[in-house]
Structures are given as C-alpha cells and as structure tokens.
Coordinates of C-alpha atoms in Angstrom, one line a residue:
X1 CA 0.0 0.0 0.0
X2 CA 1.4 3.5 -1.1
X3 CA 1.2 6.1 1.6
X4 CA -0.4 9.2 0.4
X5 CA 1.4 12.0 -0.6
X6 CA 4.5 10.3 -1.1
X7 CA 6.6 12.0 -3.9
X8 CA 4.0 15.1 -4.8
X9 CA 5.5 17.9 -3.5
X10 CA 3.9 21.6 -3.2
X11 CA 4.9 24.7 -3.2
X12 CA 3.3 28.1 -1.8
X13 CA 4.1 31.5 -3.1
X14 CA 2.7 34.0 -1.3
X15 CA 3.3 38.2 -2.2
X16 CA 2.2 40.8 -0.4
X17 CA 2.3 44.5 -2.4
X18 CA 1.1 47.0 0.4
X19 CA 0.8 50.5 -1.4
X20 CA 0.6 53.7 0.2
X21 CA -0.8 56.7 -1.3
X22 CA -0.4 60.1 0.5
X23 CA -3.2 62.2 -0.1
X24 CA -2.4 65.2 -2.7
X25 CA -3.2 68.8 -1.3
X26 CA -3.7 69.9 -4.4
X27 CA -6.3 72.8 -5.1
X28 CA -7.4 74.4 -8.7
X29 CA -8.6 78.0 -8.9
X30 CA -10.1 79.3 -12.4
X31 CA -10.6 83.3 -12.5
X32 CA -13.4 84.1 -15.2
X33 CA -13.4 87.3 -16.6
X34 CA -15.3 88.8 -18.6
X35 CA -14.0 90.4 -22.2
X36 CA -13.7 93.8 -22.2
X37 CA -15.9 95.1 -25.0
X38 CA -13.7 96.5 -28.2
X39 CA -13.7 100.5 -28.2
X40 CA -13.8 102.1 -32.2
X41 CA -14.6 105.5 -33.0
X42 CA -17.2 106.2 -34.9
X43 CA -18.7 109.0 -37.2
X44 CA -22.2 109.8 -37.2
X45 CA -23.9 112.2 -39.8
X46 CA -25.1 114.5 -37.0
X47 CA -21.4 114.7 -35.8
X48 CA -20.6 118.5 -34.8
X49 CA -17.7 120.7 -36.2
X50 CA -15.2 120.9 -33.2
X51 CA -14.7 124.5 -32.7
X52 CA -15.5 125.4 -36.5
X53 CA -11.9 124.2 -37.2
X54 CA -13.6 121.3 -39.5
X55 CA -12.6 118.6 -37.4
X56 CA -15.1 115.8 -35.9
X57 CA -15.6 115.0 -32.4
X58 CA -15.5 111.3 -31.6
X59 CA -17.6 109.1 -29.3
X60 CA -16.1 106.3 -28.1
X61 CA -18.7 103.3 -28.2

C-alpha cells in the first residue's frame, strides 16, 4: 500500500504588495473674466464741427 502524498511535493508563493498613497493637497482656482468690449470710433452724420476748425468730435462706443 502507497502512503499518500508520497513523492507530490507543493509549493506556496505567497506576495504581499502594500501601497501607500499620500493624499495630494492639491487645489485648482479658475478666474473668469469677462471680455472687455472693443472701443472704435465712430462718425455719425449729426457729428458736430469741433470748434468750427472742420474737425469731428468722436464718441467712443
């Protein structure tokens, strides 16, 4: 009579991986702002004579 487990051998590989993650103090600021609106000059029909030297006066829209 054989005995049991005679001749099988077995083998057990045990791995341990232990990670450690440090927590990130890590902060994200966005600044909106708003467009500033594009300034042309513009002449208008009705635009007076400045000082009757026949030059315009501008308004700046």
């Amino acid at each position: 009579m054989a005995e049991a487990g005679a001749g099988l051998s077995e083998t057990v590989t045990e791995t341990t991986v232990t990670v450690t993650t440090e927590p990130e103090n890590r902060s994200l600021t966005i600044k909106l702002r708003k467009r500033k609106p594009e300034k042309k000059v513009e002449w208008t029909s009705d635009t007076v004579d400045n000082e009757h030297m026949g030059r315009r006066s501008s308004k700046c829209e």
